[in-house]
mmCIF file of C-alpha atoms in Angstrom:
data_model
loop_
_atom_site.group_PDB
_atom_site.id
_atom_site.type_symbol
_atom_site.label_atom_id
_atom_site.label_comp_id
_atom_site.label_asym_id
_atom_site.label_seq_id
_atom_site.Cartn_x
_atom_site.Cartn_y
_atom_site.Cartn_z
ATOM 1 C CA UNK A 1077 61.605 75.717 2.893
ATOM 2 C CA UNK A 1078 60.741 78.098 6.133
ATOM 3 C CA UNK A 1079 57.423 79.142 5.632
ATOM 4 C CA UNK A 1080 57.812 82.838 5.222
ATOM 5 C CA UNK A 1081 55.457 84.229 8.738
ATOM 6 C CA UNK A 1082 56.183 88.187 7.841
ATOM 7 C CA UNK A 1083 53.911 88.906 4.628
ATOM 8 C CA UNK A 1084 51.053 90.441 5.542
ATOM 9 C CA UNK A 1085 49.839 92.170 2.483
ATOM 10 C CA UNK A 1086 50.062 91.971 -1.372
ATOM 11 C CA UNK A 1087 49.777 94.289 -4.047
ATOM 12 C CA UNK A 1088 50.042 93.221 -7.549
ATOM 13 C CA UNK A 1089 50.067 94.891 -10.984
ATOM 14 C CA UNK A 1090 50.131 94.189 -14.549
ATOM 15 C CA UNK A 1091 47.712 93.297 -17.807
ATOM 16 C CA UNK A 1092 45.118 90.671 -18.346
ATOM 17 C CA UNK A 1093 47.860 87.761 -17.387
ATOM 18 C CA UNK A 1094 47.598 89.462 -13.894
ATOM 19 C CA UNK A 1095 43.788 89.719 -13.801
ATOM 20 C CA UNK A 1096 43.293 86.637 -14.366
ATOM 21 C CA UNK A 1097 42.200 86.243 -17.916
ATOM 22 C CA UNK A 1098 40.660 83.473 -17.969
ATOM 23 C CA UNK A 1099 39.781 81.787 -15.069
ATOM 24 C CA UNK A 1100 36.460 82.556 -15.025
ATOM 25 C CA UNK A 1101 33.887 82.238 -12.161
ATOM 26 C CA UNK A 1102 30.450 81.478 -12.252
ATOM 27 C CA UNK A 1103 28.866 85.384 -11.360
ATOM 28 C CA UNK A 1104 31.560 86.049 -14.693
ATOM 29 C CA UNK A 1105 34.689 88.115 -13.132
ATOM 30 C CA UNK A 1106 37.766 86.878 -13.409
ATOM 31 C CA UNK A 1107 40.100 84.855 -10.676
ATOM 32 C CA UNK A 1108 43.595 84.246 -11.858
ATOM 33 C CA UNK A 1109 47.110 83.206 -9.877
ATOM 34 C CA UNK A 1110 46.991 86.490 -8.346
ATOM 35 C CA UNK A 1111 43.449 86.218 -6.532
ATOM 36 C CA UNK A 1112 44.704 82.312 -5.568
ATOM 37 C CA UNK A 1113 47.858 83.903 -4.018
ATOM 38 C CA UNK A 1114 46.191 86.292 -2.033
ATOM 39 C CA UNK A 1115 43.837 83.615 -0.821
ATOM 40 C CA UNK A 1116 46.500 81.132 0.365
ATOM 41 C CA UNK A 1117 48.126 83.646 1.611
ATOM 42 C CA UNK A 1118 45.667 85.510 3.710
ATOM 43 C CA UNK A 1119 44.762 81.639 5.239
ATOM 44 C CA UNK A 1120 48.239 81.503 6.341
ATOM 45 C CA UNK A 1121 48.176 85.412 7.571
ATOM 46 C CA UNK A 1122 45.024 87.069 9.426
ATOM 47 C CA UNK A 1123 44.237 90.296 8.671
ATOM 48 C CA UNK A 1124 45.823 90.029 5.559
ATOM 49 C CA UNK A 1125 45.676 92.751 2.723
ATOM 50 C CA UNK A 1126 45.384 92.907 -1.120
ATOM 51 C CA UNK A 1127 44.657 94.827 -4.074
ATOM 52 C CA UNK A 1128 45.045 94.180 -7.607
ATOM 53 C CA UNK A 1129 45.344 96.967 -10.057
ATOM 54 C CA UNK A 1130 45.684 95.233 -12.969
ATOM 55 C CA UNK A 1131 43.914 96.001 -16.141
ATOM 56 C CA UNK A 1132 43.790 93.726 -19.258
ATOM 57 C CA UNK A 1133 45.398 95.050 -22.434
ATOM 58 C CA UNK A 1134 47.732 97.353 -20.937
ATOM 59 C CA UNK A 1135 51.462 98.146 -22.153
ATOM 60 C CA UNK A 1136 54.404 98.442 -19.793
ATOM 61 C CA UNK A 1137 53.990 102.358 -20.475
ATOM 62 C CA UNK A 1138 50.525 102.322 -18.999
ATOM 63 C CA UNK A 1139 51.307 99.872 -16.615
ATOM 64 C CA UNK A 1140 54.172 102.443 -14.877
ATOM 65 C CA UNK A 1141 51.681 105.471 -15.566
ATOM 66 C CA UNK A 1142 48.843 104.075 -14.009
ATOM 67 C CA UNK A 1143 49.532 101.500 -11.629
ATOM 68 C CA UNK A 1144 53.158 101.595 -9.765
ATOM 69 C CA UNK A 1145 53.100 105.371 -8.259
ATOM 70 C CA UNK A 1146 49.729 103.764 -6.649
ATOM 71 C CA UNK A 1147 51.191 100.442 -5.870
ATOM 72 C CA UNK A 1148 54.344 102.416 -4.318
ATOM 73 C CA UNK A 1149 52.240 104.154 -1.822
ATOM 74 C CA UNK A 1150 51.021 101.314 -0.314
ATOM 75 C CA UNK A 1151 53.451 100.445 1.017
ATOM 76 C CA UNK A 1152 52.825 96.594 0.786
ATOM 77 C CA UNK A 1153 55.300 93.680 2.107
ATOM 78 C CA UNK A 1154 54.768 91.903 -1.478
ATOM 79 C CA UNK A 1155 54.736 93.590 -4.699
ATOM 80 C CA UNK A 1156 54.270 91.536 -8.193
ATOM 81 C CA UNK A 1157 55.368 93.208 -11.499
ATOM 82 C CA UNK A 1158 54.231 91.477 -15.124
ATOM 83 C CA UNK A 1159 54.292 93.923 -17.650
ATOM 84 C CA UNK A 1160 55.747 93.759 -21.400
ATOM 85 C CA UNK A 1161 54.438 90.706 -23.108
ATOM 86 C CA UNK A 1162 51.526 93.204 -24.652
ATOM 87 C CA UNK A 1163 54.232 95.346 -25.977
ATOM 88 C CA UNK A 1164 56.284 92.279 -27.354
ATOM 89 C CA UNK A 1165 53.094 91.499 -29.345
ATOM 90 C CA UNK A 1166 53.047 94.762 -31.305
ATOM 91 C CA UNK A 1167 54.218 95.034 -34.909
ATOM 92 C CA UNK A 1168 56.155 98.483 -34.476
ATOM 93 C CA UNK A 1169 58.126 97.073 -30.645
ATOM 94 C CA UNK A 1170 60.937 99.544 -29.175
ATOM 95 C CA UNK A 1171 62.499 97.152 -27.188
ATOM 96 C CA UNK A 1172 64.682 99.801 -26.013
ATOM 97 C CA UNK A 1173 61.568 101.658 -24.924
ATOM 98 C CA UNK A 1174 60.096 98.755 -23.144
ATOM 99 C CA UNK A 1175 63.295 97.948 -21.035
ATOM 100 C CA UNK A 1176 63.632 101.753 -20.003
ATOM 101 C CA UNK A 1177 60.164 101.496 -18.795
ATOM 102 C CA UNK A 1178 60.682 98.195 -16.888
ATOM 103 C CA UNK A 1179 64.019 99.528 -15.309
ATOM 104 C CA UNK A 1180 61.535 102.730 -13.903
ATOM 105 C CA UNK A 1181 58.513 100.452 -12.687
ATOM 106 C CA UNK A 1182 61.466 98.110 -10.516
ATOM 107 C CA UNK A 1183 63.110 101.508 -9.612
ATOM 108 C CA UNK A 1184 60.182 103.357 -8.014
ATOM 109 C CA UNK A 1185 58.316 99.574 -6.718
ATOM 110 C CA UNK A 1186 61.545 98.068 -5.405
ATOM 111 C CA UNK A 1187 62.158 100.670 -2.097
ATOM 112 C CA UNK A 1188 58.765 101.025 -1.433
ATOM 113 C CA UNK A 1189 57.604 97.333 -0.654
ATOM 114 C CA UNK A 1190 59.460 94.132 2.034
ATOM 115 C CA UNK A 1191 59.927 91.887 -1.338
ATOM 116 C CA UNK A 1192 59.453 93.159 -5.144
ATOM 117 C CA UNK A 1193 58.711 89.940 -7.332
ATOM 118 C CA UNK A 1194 59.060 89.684 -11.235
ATOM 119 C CA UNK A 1195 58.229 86.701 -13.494
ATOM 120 C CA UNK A 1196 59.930 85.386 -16.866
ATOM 121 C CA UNK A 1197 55.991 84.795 -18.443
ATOM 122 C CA UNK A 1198 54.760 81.233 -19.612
ATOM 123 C CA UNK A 1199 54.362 81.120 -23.556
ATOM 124 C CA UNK A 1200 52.236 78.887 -25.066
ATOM 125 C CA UNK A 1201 54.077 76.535 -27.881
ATOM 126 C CA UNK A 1202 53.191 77.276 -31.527
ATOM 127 C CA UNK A 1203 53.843 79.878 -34.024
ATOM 128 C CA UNK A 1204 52.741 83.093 -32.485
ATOM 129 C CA UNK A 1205 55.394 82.004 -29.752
ATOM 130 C CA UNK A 1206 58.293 81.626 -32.063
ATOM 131 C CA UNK A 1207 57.736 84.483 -34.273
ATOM 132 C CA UNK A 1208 57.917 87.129 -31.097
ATOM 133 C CA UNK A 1209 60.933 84.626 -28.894
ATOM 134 C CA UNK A 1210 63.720 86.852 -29.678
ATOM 135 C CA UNK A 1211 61.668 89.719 -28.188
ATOM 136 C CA UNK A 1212 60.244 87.685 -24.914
ATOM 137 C CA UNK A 1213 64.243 86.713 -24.412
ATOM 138 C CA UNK A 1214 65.427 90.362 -24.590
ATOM 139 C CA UNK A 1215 62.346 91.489 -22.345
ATOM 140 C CA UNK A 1216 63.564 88.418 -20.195
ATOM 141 C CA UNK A 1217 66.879 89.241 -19.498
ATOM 142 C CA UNK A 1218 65.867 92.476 -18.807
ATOM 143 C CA UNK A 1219 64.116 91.121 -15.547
ATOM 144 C CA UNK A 1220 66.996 88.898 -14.907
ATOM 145 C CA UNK A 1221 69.338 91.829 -14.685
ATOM 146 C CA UNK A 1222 66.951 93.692 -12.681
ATOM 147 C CA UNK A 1223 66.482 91.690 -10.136
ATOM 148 C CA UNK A 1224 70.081 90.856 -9.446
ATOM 149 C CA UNK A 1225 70.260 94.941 -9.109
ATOM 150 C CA UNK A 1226 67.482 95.407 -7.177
ATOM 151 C CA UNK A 1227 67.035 92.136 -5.076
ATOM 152 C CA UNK A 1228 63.807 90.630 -6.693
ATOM 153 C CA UNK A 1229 62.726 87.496 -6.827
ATOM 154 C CA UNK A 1230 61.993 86.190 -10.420
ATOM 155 C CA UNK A 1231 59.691 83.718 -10.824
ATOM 156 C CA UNK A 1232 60.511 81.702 -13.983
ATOM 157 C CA UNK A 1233 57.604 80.104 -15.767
ATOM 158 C CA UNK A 1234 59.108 80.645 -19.513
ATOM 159 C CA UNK A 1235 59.922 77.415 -21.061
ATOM 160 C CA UNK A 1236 58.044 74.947 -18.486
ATOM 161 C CA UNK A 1237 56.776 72.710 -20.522
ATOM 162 C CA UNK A 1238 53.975 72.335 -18.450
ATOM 163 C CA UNK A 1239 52.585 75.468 -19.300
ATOM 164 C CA UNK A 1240 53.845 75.645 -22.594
ATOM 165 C CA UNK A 1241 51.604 73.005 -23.126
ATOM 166 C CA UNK A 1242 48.345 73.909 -25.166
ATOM 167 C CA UNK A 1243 46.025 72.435 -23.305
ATOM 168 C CA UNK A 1244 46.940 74.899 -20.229
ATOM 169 C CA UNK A 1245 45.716 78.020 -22.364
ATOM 170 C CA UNK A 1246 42.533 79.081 -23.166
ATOM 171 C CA UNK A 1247 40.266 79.269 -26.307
ATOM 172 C CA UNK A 1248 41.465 82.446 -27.521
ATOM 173 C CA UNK A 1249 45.462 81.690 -27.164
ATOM 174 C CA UNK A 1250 46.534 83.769 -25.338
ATOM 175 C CA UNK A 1251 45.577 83.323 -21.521
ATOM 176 C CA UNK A 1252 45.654 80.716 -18.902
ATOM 177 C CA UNK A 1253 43.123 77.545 -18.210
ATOM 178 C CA UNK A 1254 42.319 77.907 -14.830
ATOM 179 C CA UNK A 1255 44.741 75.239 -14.283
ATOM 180 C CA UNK A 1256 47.610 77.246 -15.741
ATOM 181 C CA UNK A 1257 46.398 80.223 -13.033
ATOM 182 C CA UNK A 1258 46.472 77.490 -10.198
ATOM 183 C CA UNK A 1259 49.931 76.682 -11.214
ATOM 184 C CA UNK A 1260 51.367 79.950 -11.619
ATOM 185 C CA UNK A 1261 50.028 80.793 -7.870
ATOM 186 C CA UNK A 1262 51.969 77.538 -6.723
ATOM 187 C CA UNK A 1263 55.413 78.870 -8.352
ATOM 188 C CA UNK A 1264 54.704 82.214 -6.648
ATOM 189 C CA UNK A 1265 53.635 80.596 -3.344
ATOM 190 C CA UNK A 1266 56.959 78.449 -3.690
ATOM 191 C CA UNK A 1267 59.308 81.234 -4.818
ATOM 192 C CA UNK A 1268 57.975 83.240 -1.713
ATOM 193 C CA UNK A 1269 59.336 80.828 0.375
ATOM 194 C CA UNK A 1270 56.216 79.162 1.787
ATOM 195 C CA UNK A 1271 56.222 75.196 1.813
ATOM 196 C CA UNK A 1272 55.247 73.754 -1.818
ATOM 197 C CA UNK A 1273 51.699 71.666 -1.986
ATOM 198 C CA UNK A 1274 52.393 70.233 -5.351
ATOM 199 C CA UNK A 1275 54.611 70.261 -8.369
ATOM 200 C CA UNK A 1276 53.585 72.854 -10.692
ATOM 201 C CA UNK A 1277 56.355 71.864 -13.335
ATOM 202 C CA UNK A 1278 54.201 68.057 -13.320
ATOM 203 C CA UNK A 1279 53.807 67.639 -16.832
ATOM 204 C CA UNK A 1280 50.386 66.619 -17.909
ATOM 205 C CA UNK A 1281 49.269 63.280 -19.151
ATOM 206 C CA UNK A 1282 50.251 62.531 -22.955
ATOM 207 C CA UNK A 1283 47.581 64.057 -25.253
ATOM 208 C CA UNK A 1284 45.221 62.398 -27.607
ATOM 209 C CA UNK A 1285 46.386 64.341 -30.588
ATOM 210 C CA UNK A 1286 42.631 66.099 -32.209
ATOM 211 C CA UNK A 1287 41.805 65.175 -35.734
ATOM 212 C CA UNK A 1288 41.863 67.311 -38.764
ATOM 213 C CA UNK A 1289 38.152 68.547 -39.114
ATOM 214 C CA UNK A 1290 38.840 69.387 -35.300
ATOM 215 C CA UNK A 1291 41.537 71.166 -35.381
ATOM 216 C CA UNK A 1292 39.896 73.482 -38.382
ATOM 217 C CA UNK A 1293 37.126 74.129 -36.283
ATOM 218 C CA UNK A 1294 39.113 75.471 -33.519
ATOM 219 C CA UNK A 1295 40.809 77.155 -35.587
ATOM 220 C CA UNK A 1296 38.108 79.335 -37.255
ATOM 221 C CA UNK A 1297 36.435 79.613 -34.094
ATOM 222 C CA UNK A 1298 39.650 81.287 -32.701
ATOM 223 C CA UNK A 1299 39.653 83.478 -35.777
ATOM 224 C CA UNK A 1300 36.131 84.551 -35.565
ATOM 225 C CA UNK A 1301 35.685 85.611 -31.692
ATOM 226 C CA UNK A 1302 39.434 86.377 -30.506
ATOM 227 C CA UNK A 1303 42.187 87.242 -33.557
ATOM 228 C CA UNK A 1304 39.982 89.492 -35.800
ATOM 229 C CA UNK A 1305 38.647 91.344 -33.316
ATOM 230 C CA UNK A 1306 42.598 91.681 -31.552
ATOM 231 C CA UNK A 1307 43.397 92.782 -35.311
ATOM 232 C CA UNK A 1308 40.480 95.475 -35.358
ATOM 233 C CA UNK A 1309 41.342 97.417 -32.122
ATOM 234 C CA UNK A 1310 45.162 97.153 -33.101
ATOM 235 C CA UNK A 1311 43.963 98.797 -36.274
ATOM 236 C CA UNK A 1312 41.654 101.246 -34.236
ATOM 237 C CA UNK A 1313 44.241 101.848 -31.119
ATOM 238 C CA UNK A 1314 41.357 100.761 -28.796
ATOM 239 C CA UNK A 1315 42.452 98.246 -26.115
ATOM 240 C CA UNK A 1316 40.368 95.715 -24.316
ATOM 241 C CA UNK A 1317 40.993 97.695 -20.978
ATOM 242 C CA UNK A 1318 40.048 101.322 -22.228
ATOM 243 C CA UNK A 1319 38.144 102.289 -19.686
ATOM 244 C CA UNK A 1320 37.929 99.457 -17.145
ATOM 245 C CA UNK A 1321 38.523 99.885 -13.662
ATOM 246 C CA UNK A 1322 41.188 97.809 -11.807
ATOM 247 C CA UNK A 1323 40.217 94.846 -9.977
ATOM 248 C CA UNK A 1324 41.193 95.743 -6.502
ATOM 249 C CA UNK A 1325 41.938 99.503 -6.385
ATOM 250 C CA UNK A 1326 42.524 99.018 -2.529
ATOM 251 C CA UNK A 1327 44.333 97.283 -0.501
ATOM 252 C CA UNK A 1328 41.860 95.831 2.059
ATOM 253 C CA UNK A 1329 41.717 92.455 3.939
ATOM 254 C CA UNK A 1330 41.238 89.652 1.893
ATOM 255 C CA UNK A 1331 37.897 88.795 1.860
ATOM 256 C CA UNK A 1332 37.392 86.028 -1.098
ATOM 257 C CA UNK A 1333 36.638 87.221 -4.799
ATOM 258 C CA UNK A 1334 35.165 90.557 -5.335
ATOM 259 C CA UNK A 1335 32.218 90.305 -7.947
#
């Protein structure tokens, strides 16, 4: 591939996937693919530019409320849309609902930036993953069809069993090992059109498969610090962004992670 010499900024929006959930660094913020992106990026383009509005727990009807009129104005060569998994998640899901919102976030983003990019999400393998497939697919081919309409580039990490793979996701199930984050910023990189440095579809080496008093120890420690508190503010309607800023409100030259 060319290595594409015209981006010079990047704005990207979404929930905690876009973040960067958890790829934590040492002063405790988050990185995430997005962060990694904009760095590679910004080595490749001086005086590059990007902000990242993204706010963890937030539904694709927040997501078009809150963050795309803002991403729109800025006019930015690069725009990244995830949005929908959260919703998929729910018990009560209007998928209906959920693909009219997508359809007016890639509506208002797609005139207003050089190159609008969408993803098909990684899942991670296991239960949770097959209960809520049908809905993923139907959210899925929702960004399939809008990007052929709207010329976006779809990045398609669902199903690589790479980062299907359990060992890529985090403690509480539901977000990227800082591996998985570096991985997802390759795919990005490459579907940009810059010149791959890896293989992020590599699978990883065969796993040592845990024992049984192991595996019951992650599980209750999964159940005590991530899945009943997830179940209380479902029960509450609190979310884990309610009131949290977003990460990168501007868009300003790079300048490395922003504690």
């Amino acid at each position: 591939m060319e290595i594409n010499a015209n981006y010079t900024s990047l704005v990207a929006i979404g929930d905690s996937f876009t973040e960067g959930m958890s790829d934590l660094l040492p002063d405790g913020s988050y990185r995430g693919w997005a962060d990694l992106l904009a760095e590679r990026m910004a080595a490749h383009t001086p005086g590059f530019r990007y902000a990242n509005l993204a706010v963890r727990g937030k539904l694709i009807g927040q997501i078009v409320e809150e963050q795309v009129d803002a991403a729109a104005e800025m006019q930015a060569d690069v725009v990244t849309l995830v949005g929908g998994l959260n919703d998929t998640l729910r018990p009560k899901c209007d998928m209906g609902r959920v693909r009219g919102l997508l359809e007016e976030a890639v509506e208002r983003l797609a005139p207003n930036c050089k190159q609008l990019v969408l993803m098909r999400s990684p899942g991670r393998t296991g239960p949770v993953l097959e209960r809520f497939r049908p809905r993923m697919e139907e959210l899925f081919d929702c960004v399939d069809t809008l990007a052929a309409r709207h010329g976006a580039l779809v990045v398609d990490l669902f199903g690589v069993p790479a980062l299907s793979d359990q060992r890529m996701w985090d403690v509480d199930r539901l977000h990227l090992t800082p591996e998985g984050h570096r991985r997802v910023a390759e795919a990005v990189w490459e579907t940009l059109g810059y010149e791959p440095e890896d293989d992020w579809r590599a699978p990883l080496p065969a796993p040592v498969p845990p024992n049984w008093a192991t595996r019951r120890i992650a599980d209750a420690r999964f159940a005590r610090q991530y899945l009943l508190p997830w179940i209380g503010r479902r029960l509450t309607g609190r979310s884990s962004g309610d009131g949290r800023p977003p990460k990168r409100p501007e868009l300003l030259p790079y300048e490395g992670p922003i504690a």
